[in-house]
Amino acid sequence: MPATPLRKDAARNRRQILQTARAMVDAGATLQLNAVAREADVGVGTVYRHFPTPEALLAALAEERFEAMIAEVRRGVTAPDVRAALHTFLDHALTAYVEDEAFAAEALGPAPTTERTRELRDELVGMIRDLLARAVSEGVLRPGIDAPDLLVLLCGVAYAVKNSPYPDDPAVATRYLKALLNGVLATDAA
Amino acid sequence: MPATPLRKDAARNRRQILQTARAMVDAGATLQLNAVAREADVGVGTVYRHFPTPEALLAALAEERFEAMIAEVRRGVTAPDVRAALHTFLDHALTAYVEDEAFAAEALGPAPTTERTRELRDELVGMIRDLLARAVSEGVLRPGIDAPDLLVLLCGVAYAVKNSPYPDDPAVATRYLKALLNGVLATDAA
Amino acid sequence: MPATPLRKDAARNRRQILQTARAMVDAGATLQLNAVAREADVGVGTVYRHFPTPEALLAALAEERFEAMIAEVRRGVTAPDVRAALHTFLDHALTAYVEDEAFAAEALGPAPTTERTRELRDELVGMIRDLLARAVSEGVLRPGIDAPDLLVLLCGVAYAVKNSPYPDDPAVATRYLKALLNGVLATDAA
Amino acid sequence: MPATPLRKDAARNRRQILQTARAMVDAGATLQLNAVAREADVGVGTVYRHFPTPEALLAALAEERFEAMIAEVRRGVTAPDVRAALHTFLDHALTAYVEDEAFAAEALGPAPTTERTRELRDELVGMIRDLLARAVSEGVLRPGIDAPDLLVLLCGVAYAVKNSPYPDDPAVATRYLKALLNGVLATDAA
DNA sequence: CATGAATGAGCATTCATTCAT
DNA sequence: AATGAATGAATGCTCATTCAT
């Protein structure tokens, strides 16, 4: 809800920039505003106008993901089967982290770059907190790990997936997630 | 075992460079050969002669760590209590990953930068394989996760620790490691 | 006397632009048409329409000053006391130069940017010439310095005032002007 | 007296840079380090190494001039004929200001950019103070204008010379200086 | 072998000006 | 006539790497 709805051409440029940036980020490149401009076939100045810093662009990229995830967790909180909801969420979150560097960066760290991002993240964390609370109270989840912990652990797993020695094995993510869920030990350690 | 044992001054330089680099890496900086040279009070060219690329320097930094770890795992393989040996190893490995960016980078990824590093890593992985095999056969460890997997998962946990929202809590590492060991679910998931 | 008298809103814009520009110049900033537009709360294009170049804007700013000064000199030419008139003029001119960068720029240099400015300047110089002529003929002024010379010398004194090592001393302008009037030597040099 | 005497090639580069910069400044351009590098046929980095900022380069340019001037004033202080010494100094100083923008900038303003420049300027001002003191005590100079005043006034005259409406008249400088020395009025004003 | 000056590609950023809306 | 988004040339600066000394 921008104060002034973007002019048509401005909107097209913005879209193009975001699209290009998304592609670059997904390709693993670090965002260089100049490069984005070149790829997006847009003047440098235009990129700078829309996104004064690389961070702002990254943040914009992350927003959609945040919104989708929030919607999903919201559904999960009230779903009949918490365990299933939790699974689905963890699964999707892991995928998001693995696929989307921009989102992972923004969802972590004490420095959400944008006011908007910060709000979104807080909202997401809040929702997850509720989901976890329910899961714990229903005996599905061990206590001791809170929402921020879980997010960052998931991020860690994503990191592992991305650096896995079996990069072409499609089951890696599932396997690693399962390790986190069930643990690697056969019986509990102190 | 270099063909020609280093001249005394050359050796001193090498040592100085490594020391400085270690300090810089530990301080979280990305290694800039120029900066290392300045700090180490040595000409840029000297650094380049000893370590043609930043990676080579990083690799050299990682070697000690590899050697220490190999020694430890070797002891663990034949220790009476596998579970304890496994714990100690995981604990130390996590610490190593958290503390030593250089080592983590080298222990991972399909591209050990040095012949020497590659050998060391292979040796380490071999030893861990043995340790894990024993642990699985004694029912301590769930099957399904092999040595490379475990290493990368640990790396993921280290990543989580380093990005934890509770950066000043000294128990974070333990808590996260425990999550990996025991899992986060109360009862096994499919 | 524009061919078509400005539309009411156009006039308001013009006024606003001039006002803003005046403030910025007085604040010592170099005129950036973009900045003027922003401050004046007007589109860039509007500024460009009214004043195609920074110089044109500066020139417009200078015009008022020219007019005031011309009026004053005109009075001085026929005043009973040439010496007093001359003093007043020099004093005011110095103040104008010191206070108004825009005016100083326009009053100098072989390139008055606007036809209008050029006319005004020529008119001013003409009047001053008359004043000086009278002053010389009445023995008030040494010969050898003509109107353009005097103007540029005054500008030099203004430059000195603006760069004075005693920037907070309100008497600096008077002191420096006096130096120009009476000279710094006790007795004439060759 | 640099700690380490410059290497031969470094010295050559430095000289080249200074030479080029001098030419550019004399041509009235504002110093752009990149441009200097191009003209001097030297890498940008080289220029930056020698002179981290445009100001540093300007300052270096100014130093020679300072030294020459200091030497001259020193001679003048003890010369038998103060009046003549004063004249010579004023004449040369005016020339320096007119010819050398870099020097003028550095000799003025509360911000001598280099420690070295600052020292030189202070030394110069000190010497001039002595010269003026002698001139006043011998009745050659009117009191009321001190050394910093005189310098800045001279700078003003230089400014006038440079902006003179008679740019090709070689006598302009003399005429304007004379105006400052003897004043423009025939008899003293209050 | 060591040195550190030189290099210049590379990236970031600004701002005067144009032109579609 | 007004707007302001778009443009991209211009400029500033850094830093990895080479190579003369």
CSV table of N, CA, C and O in Angstrom, one decimal, chain D residues 11-105:
chain,number,residue,atom,x,y,z
D,11,ALA,N,59.9,8.0,-7.1
D,11,ALA,CA,60.2,9.4,-7.1
D,11,ALA,C,59.8,9.9,-8.5
D,11,ALA,O,59.2,11.0,-8.6
D,12,ARG,N,60.1,9.2,-9.5
D,12,ARG,CA,59.8,9.7,-10.9
D,12,ARG,C,58.3,9.8,-11.0
D,12,ARG,O,57.8,10.8,-11.5
D,13,ASN,N,57.6,8.9,-10.5
D,13,ASN,CA,56.1,9.0,-10.6
D,13,ASN,C,55.6,10.2,-9.8
D,13,ASN,O,54.8,10.9,-10.3
D,14,ARG,N,56.1,10.3,-8.6
D,14,ARG,CA,55.7,11.4,-7.8
D,14,ARG,C,55.9,12.8,-8.6
D,14,ARG,O,55.1,13.6,-8.6
D,15,ARG,N,57.1,12.9,-9.1
D,15,ARG,CA,57.4,14.1,-9.9
D,15,ARG,C,56.5,14.3,-11.0
D,15,ARG,O,56.0,15.4,-11.2
D,16,GLN,N,56.2,13.2,-11.7
D,16,GLN,CA,55.3,13.3,-12.9
D,16,GLN,C,53.9,13.7,-12.4
D,16,GLN,O,53.3,14.6,-13.1
D,17,ILE,N,53.5,13.1,-11.4
D,17,ILE,CA,52.2,13.5,-10.9
D,17,ILE,C,52.1,15.0,-10.5
D,17,ILE,O,51.2,15.7,-10.9
D,18,LEU,N,53.1,15.4,-9.7
D,18,LEU,CA,53.1,16.8,-9.3
D,18,LEU,C,53.1,17.7,-10.5
D,18,LEU,O,52.4,18.7,-10.6
D,19,GLN,N,54.0,17.4,-11.5
D,19,GLN,CA,54.1,18.2,-12.7
D,19,GLN,C,52.7,18.3,-13.4
D,19,GLN,O,52.3,19.4,-13.8
D,20,THR,N,52.1,17.1,-13.6
D,20,THR,CA,50.8,17.1,-14.3
D,20,THR,C,49.8,17.9,-13.5
D,20,THR,O,49.1,18.8,-14.1
D,21,ALA,N,49.8,17.7,-12.2
D,21,ALA,CA,48.8,18.4,-11.4
D,21,ALA,C,49.0,19.9,-11.5
D,21,ALA,O,48.1,20.6,-11.6
D,22,ARG,N,50.3,20.3,-11.4
D,22,ARG,CA,50.6,21.7,-11.5
D,22,ARG,C,50.0,22.3,-12.8
D,22,ARG,O,49.3,23.3,-12.8
D,23,ALA,N,50.2,21.5,-13.9
D,23,ALA,CA,49.7,22.0,-15.2
D,23,ALA,C,48.2,22.1,-15.2
D,23,ALA,O,47.6,23.1,-15.6
D,24,MET,N,47.6,21.1,-14.6
D,24,MET,CA,46.1,21.1,-14.6
D,24,MET,C,45.6,22.3,-13.7
D,24,MET,O,44.6,23.0,-14.1
D,25,VAL,N,46.2,22.5,-12.6
D,25,VAL,CA,45.8,23.5,-11.7
D,25,VAL,C,46.0,24.9,-12.4
D,25,VAL,O,45.1,25.7,-12.4
D,26,ASP,N,47.1,25.1,-13.0
D,26,ASP,CA,47.4,26.3,-13.7
D,26,ASP,C,46.4,26.5,-14.8
D,26,ASP,O,46.1,27.7,-15.2
D,27,ALA,N,45.9,25.4,-15.4
D,27,ALA,CA,45.0,25.6,-16.5
D,27,ALA,C,43.6,25.8,-15.9
D,27,ALA,O,42.6,26.0,-16.7
D,28,GLY,N,43.5,25.9,-14.6
D,28,GLY,CA,42.2,26.3,-14.0
D,28,GLY,C,41.3,25.1,-13.7
D,28,GLY,O,40.1,25.3,-13.3
D,29,ALA,N,41.7,23.9,-14.0
D,29,ALA,CA,40.8,22.8,-13.7
D,29,ALA,C,40.8,22.4,-12.2
D,29,ALA,O,41.7,22.7,-11.5
D,30,THR,N,39.7,21.8,-11.8
D,30,THR,CA,39.7,21.3,-10.4
D,30,THR,C,40.3,19.9,-10.5
D,30,THR,O,40.1,19.1,-11.3
D,31,LEU,N,41.2,19.7,-9.5
D,31,LEU,CA,42.0,18.5,-9.5
D,31,LEU,C,41.1,17.2,-9.3
D,31,LEU,O,40.5,17.0,-8.3
D,32,GLN,N,41.1,16.4,-10.3
D,32,GLN,CA,40.5,15.1,-10.2
D,32,GLN,C,41.6,14.0,-10.2
D,32,GLN,O,42.2,13.9,-11.2
D,33,LEU,N,41.7,13.3,-9.2
D,33,LEU,CA,42.8,12.3,-9.0
D,33,LEU,C,42.8,11.4,-10.2
D,33,LEU,O,43.9,11.0,-10.7
D,34,ASN,N,41.7,11.0,-10.7
D,34,ASN,CA,41.6,10.1,-11.8
D,34,ASN,C,42.2,10.7,-13.1
D,34,ASN,O,43.0,10.1,-13.8
D,35,ALA,N,41.8,12.0,-13.3
D,35,ALA,CA,42.3,12.7,-14.4
D,35,ALA,C,43.8,12.9,-14.4
D,35,ALA,O,44.5,12.7,-15.4
D,36,VAL,N,44.3,13.2,-13.2
D,36,VAL,CA,45.7,13.4,-13.0
D,36,VAL,C,46.4,12.1,-13.4
D,36,VAL,O,47.4,12.1,-14.2
D,37,ALA,N,45.9,11.0,-12.9
D,37,ALA,CA,46.5,9.7,-13.2
D,37,ALA,C,46.6,9.5,-14.7
D,37,ALA,O,47.6,9.1,-15.3
D,38,ARG,N,45.5,9.8,-15.4
D,38,ARG,CA,45.4,9.6,-16.8
D,38,ARG,C,46.5,10.4,-17.5
D,38,ARG,O,47.3,9.9,-18.3
D,39,GLU,N,46.5,11.7,-17.2
D,39,GLU,CA,47.4,12.6,-17.8
D,39,GLU,C,48.8,12.3,-17.5
D,39,GLU,O,49.7,12.4,-18.4
D,40,ALA,N,49.1,11.9,-16.3
D,40,ALA,CA,50.4,11.6,-15.9
D,40,ALA,C,50.9,10.3,-16.4
D,40,ALA,O,52.0,9.9,-16.2
D,41,ASP,N,50.0,9.5,-17.0
D,41,ASP,CA,50.3,8.2,-17.5
D,41,ASP,C,50.7,7.3,-16.4
D,41,ASP,O,51.8,6.7,-16.4
D,42,VAL,N,49.9,7.2,-15.4
D,42,VAL,CA,50.2,6.5,-14.2
D,42,VAL,C,48.9,5.9,-13.7
D,42,VAL,O,47.9,6.4,-14.0
D,43,GLY,N,49.0,4.7,-13.0
D,43,GLY,CA,47.8,4.1,-12.5
D,43,GLY,C,47.1,5.0,-11.5
D,43,GLY,O,47.8,5.7,-10.8
D,44,VAL,N,45.8,4.9,-11.4
D,44,VAL,CA,45.1,5.6,-10.4
D,44,VAL,C,45.6,5.4,-9.0
D,44,VAL,O,45.8,6.3,-8.2
D,45,GLY,N,45.8,4.1,-8.8
D,45,GLY,CA,46.3,3.7,-7.5
D,45,GLY,C,47.5,4.4,-7.1
D,45,GLY,O,47.7,4.7,-5.9
D,46,THR,N,48.4,4.6,-8.0
D,46,THR,CA,49.7,5.3,-7.7
D,46,THR,C,49.4,6.7,-7.2
D,46,THR,O,50.0,7.1,-6.2
D,47,VAL,N,48.5,7.4,-7.9
D,47,VAL,CA,48.2,8.7,-7.4
D,47,VAL,C,47.7,8.6,-6.0
D,47,VAL,O,48.1,9.4,-5.2
D,48,TYR,N,46.8,7.7,-5.8
D,48,TYR,CA,46.1,7.6,-4.5
D,48,TYR,C,47.2,7.3,-3.4
D,48,TYR,O,47.1,7.7,-2.3
D,49,ARG,N,48.1,6.4,-3.8
D,49,ARG,CA,49.2,6.1,-2.8
D,49,ARG,C,49.9,7.3,-2.4
D,49,ARG,O,50.2,7.6,-1.2
D,50,HIS,N,50.3,8.1,-3.4
D,50,HIS,CA,51.1,9.3,-3.1
D,50,HIS,C,50.3,10.4,-2.4
D,50,HIS,O,50.8,11.1,-1.5
D,51,PHE,N,49.1,10.6,-2.9
D,51,PHE,CA,48.3,11.7,-2.4
D,51,PHE,C,46.9,11.2,-2.2
D,51,PHE,O,46.1,11.1,-3.1
D,52,PRO,N,46.6,10.8,-1.0
D,52,PRO,CA,45.3,10.1,-0.7
D,52,PRO,C,44.1,11.0,-1.0
D,52,PRO,O,43.0,10.4,-1.3
D,53,THR,N,44.3,12.3,-1.1
D,53,THR,CA,43.1,13.1,-1.4
D,53,THR,C,43.6,14.2,-2.3
D,53,THR,O,44.8,14.6,-2.4
D,54,PRO,N,42.7,14.8,-3.0
D,54,PRO,CA,43.0,16.0,-3.8
D,54,PRO,C,43.7,17.1,-3.0
D,54,PRO,O,44.7,17.7,-3.5
D,55,GLU,N,43.2,17.2,-1.8
D,55,GLU,CA,43.8,18.3,-1.0
D,55,GLU,C,45.3,18.0,-0.7
D,55,GLU,O,46.1,19.0,-0.8
D,56,ALA,N,45.6,16.8,-0.5
D,56,ALA,CA,47.0,16.5,-0.2
D,56,ALA,C,47.9,16.9,-1.4
D,56,ALA,O,49.0,17.4,-1.3
D,57,LEU,N,47.3,16.6,-2.6
D,57,LEU,CA,48.1,17.0,-3.8
D,57,LEU,C,48.2,18.5,-3.9
D,57,LEU,O,49.3,19.0,-4.2
D,58,LEU,N,47.1,19.2,-3.7
D,58,LEU,CA,47.2,20.6,-3.8
D,58,LEU,C,48.2,21.1,-2.8
D,58,LEU,O,49.0,22.0,-3.1
D,59,ALA,N,48.2,20.6,-1.6
D,59,ALA,CA,49.1,21.0,-0.5
D,59,ALA,C,50.5,20.9,-1.0
D,59,ALA,O,51.3,21.8,-0.8
D,60,ALA,N,50.8,19.7,-1.5
D,60,ALA,CA,52.2,19.4,-2.0
D,60,ALA,C,52.6,20.5,-3.0
D,60,ALA,O,53.7,21.0,-3.0
D,61,LEU,N,51.6,20.8,-3.9
D,61,LEU,CA,51.9,21.8,-4.9
D,61,LEU,C,52.2,23.1,-4.3
D,61,LEU,O,53.1,23.9,-4.8
D,62,ALA,N,51.5,23.4,-3.2
D,62,ALA,CA,51.7,24.7,-2.6
D,62,ALA,C,53.0,24.9,-1.8
D,62,ALA,O,53.6,26.0,-1.7
D,63,GLU,N,53.6,23.7,-1.4
D,63,GLU,CA,54.7,23.8,-0.5
D,63,GLU,C,55.9,24.6,-1.1
D,63,GLU,O,56.5,25.4,-0.4
D,64,GLU,N,56.3,24.3,-2.3
D,64,GLU,CA,57.4,25.0,-2.9
D,64,GLU,C,57.2,26.5,-2.8
D,64,GLU,O,58.1,27.2,-2.4
D,65,ARG,N,56.1,26.9,-3.3
D,65,ARG,CA,55.8,28.3,-3.3
D,65,ARG,C,56.0,28.9,-1.9
D,65,ARG,O,56.6,30.0,-1.7
D,66,PHE,N,55.5,28.2,-0.9
D,66,PHE,CA,55.6,28.7,0.5
D,66,PHE,C,57.1,28.9,0.8
D,66,PHE,O,57.5,29.9,1.4
D,67,GLU,N,57.9,27.9,0.5
D,67,GLU,CA,59.3,27.9,0.8
D,67,GLU,C,60.0,29.1,0.2
D,67,GLU,O,60.7,29.9,0.8
D,68,ALA,N,59.7,29.3,-1.1
D,68,ALA,CA,60.3,30.4,-1.8
D,68,ALA,C,59.9,31.7,-1.2
D,68,ALA,O,60.8,32.6,-0.9
D,69,MET,N,58.7,31.9,-0.8
D,69,MET,CA,58.2,33.1,-0.3
D,69,MET,C,58.8,33.4,1.1
D,69,MET,O,59.2,34.5,1.4
D,70,ILE,N,58.9,32.3,1.9
D,70,ILE,CA,59.4,32.5,3.2
D,70,ILE,C,60.9,33.0,3.1
D,70,ILE,O,61.3,34.0,3.8
D,71,ALA,N,61.6,32.4,2.2
D,71,ALA,CA,63.0,32.8,2.0
D,71,ALA,C,63.0,34.3,1.7
D,71,ALA,O,63.8,35.1,2.2
D,72,GLU,N,62.1,34.7,0.8
D,72,GLU,CA,62.2,36.1,0.4
D,72,GLU,C,61.8,37.1,1.5
D,72,GLU,O,62.5,38.1,1.7
D,73,VAL,N,60.8,36.8,2.2
D,73,VAL,CA,60.4,37.6,3.3
D,73,VAL,C,61.5,37.7,4.4
D,73,VAL,O,61.8,38.7,4.9
D,74,ARG,N,62.1,36.6,4.6
D,74,ARG,CA,63.2,36.5,5.6
D,74,ARG,C,64.3,37.6,5.2
D,74,ARG,O,64.8,38.3,6.0
D,75,ARG,N,64.6,37.6,3.9
D,75,ARG,CA,65.6,38.6,3.5
D,75,ARG,C,65.1,40.0,3.7
D,75,ARG,O,65.8,40.8,4.2
D,76,GLY,N,63.8,40.2,3.4
D,76,GLY,CA,63.2,41.5,3.5
D,76,GLY,C,63.3,42.1,4.9
D,76,GLY,O,63.4,43.3,5.1
D,77,VAL,N,63.1,41.2,5.9
D,77,VAL,CA,63.0,41.7,7.3
D,77,VAL,C,64.2,42.4,7.7
D,77,VAL,O,64.1,43.4,8.4
D,78,THR,N,65.3,42.0,7.2
D,78,THR,CA,66.6,42.6,7.7
D,78,THR,C,67.2,43.6,6.6
D,78,THR,O,68.2,44.1,6.8
D,79,ALA,N,66.5,43.7,5.5
D,79,ALA,CA,67.0,44.6,4.4
D,79,ALA,C,67.0,46.0,4.9
D,79,ALA,O,66.2,46.4,5.8
D,80,PRO,N,68.0,46.8,4.4
D,80,PRO,CA,68.1,48.2,4.8
D,80,PRO,C,66.8,49.0,4.5
D,80,PRO,O,66.3,49.7,5.4
D,81,ASP,N,66.3,48.8,3.3
D,81,ASP,CA,65.1,49.6,2.9
D,81,ASP,C,63.8,48.8,3.1
D,81,ASP,O,63.4,48.0,2.2
D,82,VAL,N,63.1,49.0,4.2
D,82,VAL,CA,61.8,48.3,4.4
D,82,VAL,C,60.8,48.5,3.3
D,82,VAL,O,60.2,47.6,2.9
D,83,ARG,N,60.7,49.7,2.9
D,83,ARG,CA,59.7,50.1,1.9
D,83,ARG,C,59.9,49.2,0.7
D,83,ARG,O,59.0,48.6,0.1
D,84,ALA,N,61.1,49.2,0.2
D,84,ALA,CA,61.4,48.4,-1.0
D,84,ALA,C,61.2,46.9,-0.8
D,84,ALA,O,60.5,46.3,-1.6
D,85,ALA,N,61.6,46.4,0.4
D,85,ALA,CA,61.4,45.0,0.7
D,85,ALA,C,59.9,44.7,0.7
D,85,ALA,O,59.4,43.7,0.2
D,86,LEU,N,59.1,45.6,1.3
D,86,LEU,CA,57.7,45.4,1.4
D,86,LEU,C,57.1,45.4,0.0
D,86,LEU,O,56.3,44.5,-0.4
D,87,HIS,N,57.5,46.3,-0.8
D,87,HIS,CA,57.0,46.4,-2.2
D,87,HIS,C,57.3,45.0,-2.9
D,87,HIS,O,56.5,44.5,-3.6
D,88,THR,N,58.5,44.6,-2.9
D,88,THR,CA,58.9,43.4,-3.5
D,88,THR,C,58.0,42.3,-3.1
D,88,THR,O,57.5,41.5,-3.9
D,89,PHE,N,57.9,42.2,-1.8
D,89,PHE,CA,57.1,41.1,-1.2
D,89,PHE,C,55.7,41.1,-1.8
D,89,PHE,O,55.1,40.1,-2.2
D,90,LEU,N,55.1,42.3,-1.6
D,90,LEU,CA,53.7,42.4,-2.1
D,90,LEU,C,53.5,42.0,-3.5
D,90,LEU,O,52.6,41.3,-3.9
D,91,ASP,N,54.5,42.5,-4.3
D,91,ASP,CA,54.5,42.2,-5.7
D,91,ASP,C,54.5,40.7,-6.0
D,91,ASP,O,53.7,40.1,-6.7
D,92,HIS,N,55.5,40.1,-5.3
D,92,HIS,CA,55.7,38.7,-5.6
D,92,HIS,C,54.5,37.9,-5.0
D,92,HIS,O,54.0,36.9,-5.6
D,93,ALA,N,54.0,38.3,-3.9
D,93,ALA,CA,52.9,37.5,-3.3
D,93,ALA,C,51.7,37.6,-4.2
D,93,ALA,O,51.0,36.6,-4.5
D,94,LEU,N,51.5,38.8,-4.7
D,94,LEU,CA,50.3,39.0,-5.6
D,94,LEU,C,50.5,38.1,-6.8
D,94,LEU,O,49.5,37.4,-7.2
D,95,THR,N,51.7,38.1,-7.4
D,95,THR,CA,51.9,37.2,-8.5
D,95,THR,C,51.6,35.7,-8.2
D,95,THR,O,51.0,35.0,-8.9
D,96,ALA,N,52.1,35.3,-7.0
D,96,ALA,CA,51.9,34.0,-6.6
D,96,ALA,C,50.4,33.6,-6.5
D,96,ALA,O,49.9,32.6,-7.0
D,97,TYR,N,49.7,34.5,-5.9
D,97,TYR,CA,48.3,34.3,-5.7
D,97,TYR,C,47.6,34.2,-7.1
D,97,TYR,O,46.7,33.4,-7.3
D,98,VAL,N,48.0,35.1,-7.9
D,98,VAL,CA,47.3,35.1,-9.2
D,98,VAL,C,47.6,33.9,-10.0
D,98,VAL,O,46.7,33.2,-10.6
D,99,GLU,N,48.9,33.5,-10.0
D,99,GLU,CA,49.3,32.4,-10.8
D,99,GLU,C,48.9,31.0,-10.2
D,99,GLU,O,48.8,30.1,-11.0
D,100,ASP,N,48.9,31.0,-8.9
D,100,ASP,CA,48.8,29.7,-8.3
D,100,ASP,C,47.6,29.5,-7.4
D,100,ASP,O,47.7,29.7,-6.2
D,101,GLU,N,46.6,29.0,-8.0
D,101,GLU,CA,45.4,28.7,-7.3
D,101,GLU,C,45.6,27.8,-6.1
D,101,GLU,O,45.1,28.1,-5.0
D,102,ALA,N,46.4,26.8,-6.3
D,102,ALA,CA,46.7,25.9,-5.2
D,102,ALA,C,47.3,26.6,-4.0
D,102,ALA,O,46.9,26.4,-2.9
D,103,PHE,N,48.3,27.4,-4.3
D,103,PHE,CA,48.9,28.1,-3.2
D,103,PHE,C,47.9,29.1,-2.5
D,103,PHE,O,47.9,29.1,-1.3
D,104,ALA,N,47.2,29.8,-3.3
D,104,ALA,CA,46.2,30.7,-2.7
D,104,ALA,C,45.3,30.0,-1.8
D,104,ALA,O,45.0,30.5,-0.6
D,105,ALA,N,44.8,28.9,-2.2
D,105,ALA,CA,43.8,28.1,-1.4
D,105,ALA,C,44.4,27.7,-0.1
D,105,ALA,O,43.8,27.8,1.0
